[in-house]
Short mmCIF file of C-alpha atoms in Angstrom, two decimals:
data_model
loop_
_atom_site.label_atom_id
_atom_site.label_comp_id
_atom_site.label_asym_id
_atom_site.label_seq_id
_atom_site.Cartn_x
_atom_site.Cartn_y
_atom_site.Cartn_z
CA UNK A 1 10.97 27.38 -8.51
CA UNK A 2 12.10 24.48 -6.33
CA UNK A 3 14.52 23.90 -3.49
CA UNK A 4 18.24 23.32 -3.18
CA UNK A 5 18.51 20.23 -0.98
CA UNK A 6 21.54 18.53 0.57
CA UNK A 7 21.36 14.96 1.89
CA UNK A 8 24.10 14.40 4.47
CA UNK A 9 25.09 10.76 4.89
CA UNK A 10 23.82 9.83 1.43
CA UNK A 11 25.65 6.48 1.32
CA UNK A 12 24.00 5.06 4.46
CA UNK A 13 20.72 3.15 4.75
CA UNK A 14 18.70 6.20 5.82
CA UNK A 15 20.45 8.54 3.39
CA UNK A 16 19.62 6.18 0.51
CA UNK A 17 15.98 6.13 1.63
CA UNK A 18 15.88 9.94 1.86
CA UNK A 19 16.99 10.20 -1.76
CA UNK A 20 14.50 7.51 -2.83
CA UNK A 21 11.60 9.18 -1.03
CA UNK A 22 12.42 12.68 -2.28
CA UNK A 23 12.22 11.25 -5.80
CA UNK A 24 9.13 9.09 -5.17
CA UNK A 25 7.16 11.97 -3.71
CA UNK A 26 8.30 14.34 -6.47
CA UNK A 27 9.70 16.83 -3.96
CA UNK A 28 10.27 20.12 -5.85
CA UNK A 29 14.06 20.00 -6.18
CA UNK A 30 16.02 22.48 -8.25
CA UNK A 31 19.38 21.12 -7.16
CA UNK A 32 20.38 18.23 -4.93
CA UNK A 33 23.72 17.38 -3.34
CA UNK A 34 24.64 13.97 -1.93
CA UNK A 35 27.15 14.48 0.86
CA UNK A 36 29.31 11.90 2.61
CA UNK A 37 32.59 11.57 4.45
CA UNK A 38 35.84 11.88 2.55
CA UNK A 39 36.33 8.10 2.47
CA UNK A 40 33.11 7.80 0.42
CA UNK A 41 33.93 10.71 -1.88
CA UNK A 42 32.79 10.00 -5.44
CA UNK A 43 30.58 7.05 -4.51
CA UNK A 44 27.54 6.95 -6.78
CA UNK A 45 24.00 7.03 -5.35
CA UNK A 46 20.61 7.04 -7.06
CA UNK A 47 18.10 9.86 -7.09
CA UNK A 48 15.12 8.79 -9.18
CA UNK A 49 16.47 8.11 -12.67
CA UNK A 50 19.59 10.16 -11.97
CA UNK A 51 22.94 9.09 -10.57
CA UNK A 52 24.71 11.44 -8.18
CA UNK A 53 28.34 11.41 -7.12
CA UNK A 54 28.86 12.12 -3.44
CA UNK A 55 30.59 15.31 -2.43
CA UNK A 56 32.87 15.89 0.55
CA UNK A 57 30.86 16.96 3.60
CA UNK A 58 33.95 18.45 5.21
CA UNK A 59 34.45 21.09 2.52
CA UNK A 60 30.85 21.64 1.42
CA UNK A 61 29.52 25.21 1.56
CA UNK A 62 25.88 25.26 2.75
CA UNK A 63 25.38 28.92 1.86
CA UNK A 64 22.51 29.32 -0.59
CA UNK A 65 21.05 25.87 0.13
CA UNK A 66 17.50 25.72 1.50
CA UNK A 67 17.50 22.50 3.53
CA UNK A 68 19.92 19.81 4.63
CA UNK A 69 18.59 16.39 5.61
CA UNK A 70 21.09 14.86 8.03
CA UNK A 71 21.41 11.07 8.26
CA UNK A 72 24.67 10.75 10.17
CA UNK A 73 25.52 10.07 13.80
CA UNK A 74 25.44 12.61 16.61
CA UNK A 75 29.18 13.31 16.54
CA UNK A 76 29.22 14.31 12.88
CA UNK A 77 25.95 16.20 13.32
CA UNK A 78 27.46 18.17 16.21
CA UNK A 79 30.22 19.34 13.85
CA UNK A 80 28.33 20.03 10.63
CA UNK A 81 24.73 20.91 11.55
CA UNK A 82 25.65 24.24 13.21
CA UNK A 83 27.73 25.13 10.13
CA UNK A 84 24.76 24.53 7.85
CA UNK A 85 22.39 26.43 10.14
CA UNK A 86 24.76 29.37 10.42
CA UNK A 87 24.90 29.50 6.61
CA UNK A 88 21.10 29.87 6.49
CA UNK A 89 20.33 26.29 5.51
CA UNK A 90 17.58 24.66 7.63
CA UNK A 91 18.80 21.38 9.12
CA UNK A 92 16.41 18.42 9.49
CA UNK A 93 18.35 16.06 11.72
CA UNK A 94 17.75 12.33 12.10
CA UNK A 95 20.22 11.82 14.98
CA UNK A 96 19.34 12.04 18.67
CA UNK A 97 21.55 15.09 19.24
CA UNK A 98 18.91 17.83 19.25
CA UNK A 99 15.70 15.97 20.12
CA UNK A 100 15.63 17.04 23.76
CA UNK A 101 16.69 20.67 23.27
CA UNK A 102 13.73 22.82 24.31
CA UNK A 103 14.63 25.38 21.62
CA UNK A 104 14.50 22.84 18.80
CA UNK A 105 11.19 21.42 17.54
CA UNK A 106 10.77 17.63 17.47
CA UNK A 107 8.24 16.94 14.75
CA UNK A 108 6.03 14.21 13.36
CA UNK A 109 3.98 16.08 10.74
CA UNK A 110 0.77 14.09 11.34
CA UNK A 111 0.98 14.88 15.07
CA UNK A 112 2.40 18.34 15.80
CA UNK A 113 2.77 20.26 12.51
CA UNK A 114 2.29 23.58 14.31
CA UNK A 115 5.78 23.18 15.83
CA UNK A 116 7.37 23.80 12.40
CA UNK A 117 7.51 27.55 13.03
CA UNK A 118 9.93 27.02 15.93
CA UNK A 119 12.66 26.11 13.44
CA UNK A 120 13.65 29.77 13.52
CA UNK A 121 15.07 29.38 17.02
CA UNK A 122 18.22 27.61 15.80
CA UNK A 123 17.49 26.78 12.13
CA UNK A 124 17.36 23.11 13.17
CA UNK A 125 14.46 20.62 13.30
CA UNK A 126 14.78 17.24 14.99
CA UNK A 127 13.42 13.94 13.69
CA UNK A 128 12.25 11.55 16.46
CA UNK A 129 13.48 8.07 17.25
CA UNK A 130 12.13 5.39 14.90
CA UNK A 131 10.18 3.57 17.61
CA UNK A 132 8.57 6.80 18.81
CA UNK A 133 7.57 8.09 15.37
CA UNK A 134 5.20 5.28 14.47
CA UNK A 135 3.71 5.10 17.96
CA UNK A 136 2.77 8.78 18.22
CA UNK A 137 1.10 8.67 14.79
CA UNK A 138 -1.27 6.10 16.32
CA UNK A 139 -1.62 7.80 19.70
CA UNK A 140 -2.44 11.35 18.63
CA UNK A 141 -5.91 10.88 17.07
CA UNK A 142 -6.96 8.68 20.00
CA UNK A 143 -5.58 11.21 22.49
CA UNK A 144 -7.60 13.98 20.82
CA UNK A 145 -10.77 11.97 21.39
CA UNK A 146 -10.36 10.42 24.85
CA UNK A 147 -7.18 11.84 26.49
CA UNK A 148 -4.46 9.26 27.12
CA UNK A 149 -3.32 8.80 30.71
CA UNK A 150 -0.78 6.01 30.34
CA UNK A 151 0.91 3.93 27.65
CA UNK A 152 2.65 0.57 28.10
CA UNK A 153 4.59 -0.39 24.97
CA UNK A 154 6.74 -3.37 24.07
CA UNK A 155 8.71 -3.03 20.85
CA UNK A 156 9.98 -5.62 18.40
CA UNK A 157 12.65 -3.65 16.54
CA UNK A 158 14.40 -4.79 13.37
CA UNK A 159 18.17 -4.93 13.00
CA UNK A 160 18.16 -2.14 10.38
CA UNK A 161 17.58 0.20 13.31
CA UNK A 162 21.22 -0.49 14.13
CA UNK A 163 22.34 0.39 10.60
CA UNK A 164 23.99 -1.66 7.89
CA UNK A 165 26.21 -3.38 10.47
CA UNK A 166 23.11 -4.67 12.22
CA UNK A 167 21.71 -6.11 9.00
CA UNK A 168 25.07 -7.69 8.18
CA UNK A 169 25.22 -9.24 11.66
CA UNK A 170 21.84 -10.94 11.24
CA UNK A 171 22.79 -12.22 7.78
CA UNK A 172 26.21 -13.51 8.87
CA UNK A 173 24.97 -15.11 12.09
CA UNK A 174 22.09 -16.82 10.28
CA UNK A 175 24.51 -18.33 7.77
CA UNK A 176 26.78 -19.44 10.61
CA UNK A 177 23.92 -21.34 12.28
CA UNK A 178 23.51 -23.47 9.14
CA UNK A 179 27.24 -23.74 8.50
CA UNK A 180 28.93 -24.14 11.92
CA UNK A 181 32.39 -23.89 10.35
CA UNK A 182 31.53 -20.30 9.49
CA UNK A 183 31.81 -19.08 13.06
CA UNK A 184 30.58 -15.49 13.37
CA UNK A 185 30.90 -13.99 16.85
CA UNK A 186 28.18 -11.65 18.13
CA UNK A 187 30.01 -8.35 17.92
CA UNK A 188 27.43 -5.82 16.69
CA UNK A 189 24.87 -6.84 19.32
CA UNK A 190 25.45 -7.91 22.90
CA UNK A 191 24.21 -11.42 22.16
CA UNK A 192 23.44 -13.55 19.11
CA UNK A 193 20.61 -11.96 17.13
CA UNK A 194 19.95 -14.81 14.67
CA UNK A 195 17.00 -16.91 15.93
CA UNK A 196 17.01 -14.87 19.14
CA UNK A 197 15.61 -11.69 20.70
CA UNK A 198 17.61 -9.20 22.74
CA UNK A 199 15.87 -7.01 25.38
CA UNK A 200 18.58 -4.36 25.14
CA UNK A 201 18.77 -1.41 22.72
CA UNK A 202 21.24 1.42 23.39
CA UNK A 203 22.97 1.82 26.78
CA UNK A 204 21.61 1.03 30.23
CA UNK A 205 20.61 3.90 32.49
CA UNK A 206 20.72 4.17 36.29
CA UNK A 207 17.08 3.16 36.75
CA UNK A 208 17.53 -0.07 34.78
CA UNK A 209 15.85 1.16 31.60
CA UNK A 210 17.78 1.49 28.36
CA UNK A 211 18.25 4.77 26.57
CA UNK A 212 15.99 3.57 23.74
CA UNK A 213 13.20 3.12 26.29
CA UNK A 214 13.91 6.53 27.80
CA UNK A 215 13.75 8.09 24.33
CA UNK A 216 10.23 6.78 23.79
CA UNK A 217 9.13 8.30 27.09
CA UNK A 218 10.76 11.71 26.61
CA UNK A 219 9.86 12.09 22.94
CA UNK A 220 6.21 11.09 23.35
CA UNK A 221 5.84 13.74 26.03
CA UNK A 222 7.49 16.40 23.86
CA UNK A 223 5.57 15.56 20.69
CA UNK A 224 2.10 14.68 22.01
CA UNK A 225 1.49 15.74 25.63
CA UNK A 226 3.75 16.12 28.66
CA UNK A 227 1.06 14.63 30.91
CA UNK A 228 1.08 11.18 29.26
CA UNK A 229 2.83 8.52 31.31
CA UNK A 230 4.84 6.06 29.21
CA UNK A 231 6.69 2.88 30.12
CA UNK A 232 8.55 0.95 27.43
CA UNK A 233 10.44 -2.29 26.93
CA UNK A 234 12.49 -2.23 23.73
CA UNK A 235 13.59 -5.48 22.13
CA UNK A 236 15.76 -6.21 19.09
CA UNK A 237 14.38 -9.05 16.95
CA UNK A 238 15.79 -11.00 13.95
CA UNK A 239 13.89 -9.02 11.31
CA UNK A 240 15.77 -7.06 8.65
CA UNK A 241 13.37 -4.10 8.22
CA UNK A 242 10.18 -3.06 10.02
CA UNK A 243 9.50 -2.25 13.66
CA UNK A 244 6.48 -3.66 15.49
CA UNK A 245 4.92 -2.51 18.76
CA UNK A 246 2.35 -3.94 21.12
CA UNK A 247 0.72 -0.88 22.70
CA UNK A 248 -1.57 -0.82 25.72
CA UNK A 249 -3.34 2.50 26.29
CA UNK A 250 -5.28 3.77 29.30
CA UNK A 251 -7.59 6.73 28.61
CA UNK A 252 -9.29 9.28 30.84
CA UNK A 253 -12.58 8.68 29.00
CA UNK A 254 -14.07 5.47 27.67
CA UNK A 255 -13.26 4.73 24.03
CA UNK A 256 -15.01 1.86 22.32
CA UNK A 257 -12.81 -0.33 20.11
CA UNK A 258 -15.11 0.20 17.13
CA UNK A 259 -14.92 3.97 17.47
CA UNK A 260 -11.14 3.75 17.89
CA UNK A 261 -10.95 1.71 14.69
CA UNK A 262 -13.00 4.34 12.84
CA UNK A 263 -10.86 7.19 14.22
CA UNK A 264 -7.64 5.49 13.14
CA UNK A 265 -9.01 4.74 9.67
CA UNK A 266 -9.57 8.46 9.15
CA UNK A 267 -6.26 9.58 10.68
CA UNK A 268 -3.41 10.78 8.43
CA UNK A 269 -0.55 8.37 7.81
CA UNK A 270 -2.40 5.31 9.15
CA UNK A 271 -3.67 2.18 7.43
CA UNK A 272 -5.96 -0.05 9.52
CA UNK A 273 -5.90 -3.75 8.66
CA UNK A 274 -7.78 -5.45 11.46
CA UNK A 275 -9.72 -8.61 10.69
CA UNK A 276 -10.25 -11.22 13.36
CA UNK A 277 -9.19 -14.10 11.16
CA UNK A 278 -5.99 -15.85 10.10
CA UNK A 279 -3.70 -13.28 8.51
CA UNK A 280 -6.03 -10.38 9.23
CA UNK A 281 -3.20 -8.22 10.57
CA UNK A 282 0.07 -6.73 9.32
CA UNK A 283 3.58 -8.03 9.99
CA UNK A 284 6.95 -6.32 9.32
CA UNK A 285 7.55 -8.16 6.04
CA UNK A 286 4.41 -6.60 4.58
CA UNK A 287 5.18 -3.02 5.61
CA UNK A 288 8.60 -2.72 3.95
CA UNK A 289 8.73 0.06 1.38
CA UNK A 290 5.37 1.49 2.40
CA UNK A 291 4.71 5.01 3.68
CA UNK A 292 1.92 4.03 6.08
CA UNK A 293 1.91 3.13 9.75
CA UNK A 294 -0.20 -0.03 9.97
CA UNK A 295 -2.56 -0.71 12.89
CA UNK A 296 -4.05 -4.13 13.69
CA UNK A 297 -5.41 -6.13 16.65
CA UNK A 298 -7.48 -3.24 18.05
CA UNK A 299 -9.34 -4.52 21.11
CA UNK A 300 -10.67 -3.52 24.49
CA UNK A 301 -8.53 -4.19 27.58
CA UNK A 302 -11.00 -5.25 30.27
CA UNK A 303 -8.33 -5.43 33.00
CA UNK A 304 -8.17 -1.65 33.38
CA UNK A 305 -10.69 1.15 33.19
CA UNK A 306 -10.85 2.72 29.73
CA UNK A 307 -8.20 0.45 28.25
CA UNK A 308 -7.34 -0.43 24.67
CA UNK A 309 -4.73 -2.66 22.99
CA UNK A 310 -3.35 -2.37 19.49
CA UNK A 311 -0.56 -3.65 17.25
CA UNK A 312 1.50 -1.09 15.32
CA UNK A 313 3.89 -1.86 12.44
CA UNK A 314 5.94 0.45 10.23
CA UNK A 315 9.01 0.51 7.97
CA UNK A 316 11.55 2.01 10.36
CA UNK A 317 13.79 3.26 7.55
CA UNK A 318 10.83 5.17 6.14
CA UNK A 319 8.36 6.53 8.70
CA UNK A 320 10.88 5.92 11.45
CA UNK A 321 13.55 7.98 9.72
CA UNK A 322 13.74 9.04 6.06
CA UNK A 323 10.04 9.49 5.29
CA UNK A 324 9.42 11.57 8.39
CA UNK A 325 12.40 13.79 7.50
CA UNK A 326 11.06 14.33 3.97
CA UNK A 327 7.58 15.03 5.36
CA UNK A 328 9.14 17.67 7.63
CA UNK A 329 10.82 19.19 4.56
CA UNK A 330 7.47 19.21 2.75
CA UNK A 331 5.80 20.84 5.75
CA UNK A 332 8.55 23.46 6.01
CA UNK A 333 8.20 24.25 2.33
CA UNK A 334 4.41 24.37 2.42
CA UNK A 335 4.02 26.42 5.61
CA UNK A 336 7.11 28.60 5.71
CA UNK A 337 9.49 28.74 2.74
CA UNK A 338 6.79 28.42 0.04
CA UNK A 339 9.08 28.06 -2.96
CA UNK A 340 7.92 24.77 -4.49
#
């Protein structure tokens, strides 16, 4: 016996990846529904070797369905997630709408799987922000060993984090650079993204940080440990897929770089590629389509007591979104529903 699964937002980048990953990981599915807005009704999407026609989210009845993986914005989620939950279908939500609700668990399965049982509060589970997800996978095993006091992170986030429009903007602007008659104004991002970097993701807040930076702070505290201090600078870069992060960590106890490397090699969800030679590290191009969070450039920081630096790269459409949602579904099935 398997599960009845609905993927909400099946025609988007993350929805496509959810369907791909459910098939790749052989998730025990008895029935699957691809849901989208009425304007996309009937659009065909792939699920393994099958082709599904999208159904209308507005009229879909969630009663009798086990889980719904949501890959739509907060406004649509606000309308449809409570309907699904009320019908007894567990919602796994990729938007930011429920992440900071104390009654709703925010889960990265490699980090805080025990939180899965809190789904009963509202029948909703939140998926973290893409930049947070890969970072906490790296932080948790190190925190368990030496207790993290403070994290300073600078991100290099791909345009796919802004959806299909972000990817189109990079493509169109790049073409326009080589063909000046093809003048493409910077409308998706606040400035030109082609051959540029933009230190601005999401809206500015009163303290001068952006909401993306605030998310990394708040979510790390909720997922790992409320006592960890986090400061972030989030930057959009001209990369199609794959987020990178330079992470500086200050621990309560000393942690040798060699021991840290060994700990990370044994940690779930992590692949360490760290050779001190040309090309002995991972870049975004190499992580695309992979399930792992890649760690490189592990080294001591001698400027602070008990400091460590590392480089963290992951496919943001996978671990940063769709993969983590599917892993939550697997965890829910394995620990609670136990049908598959």
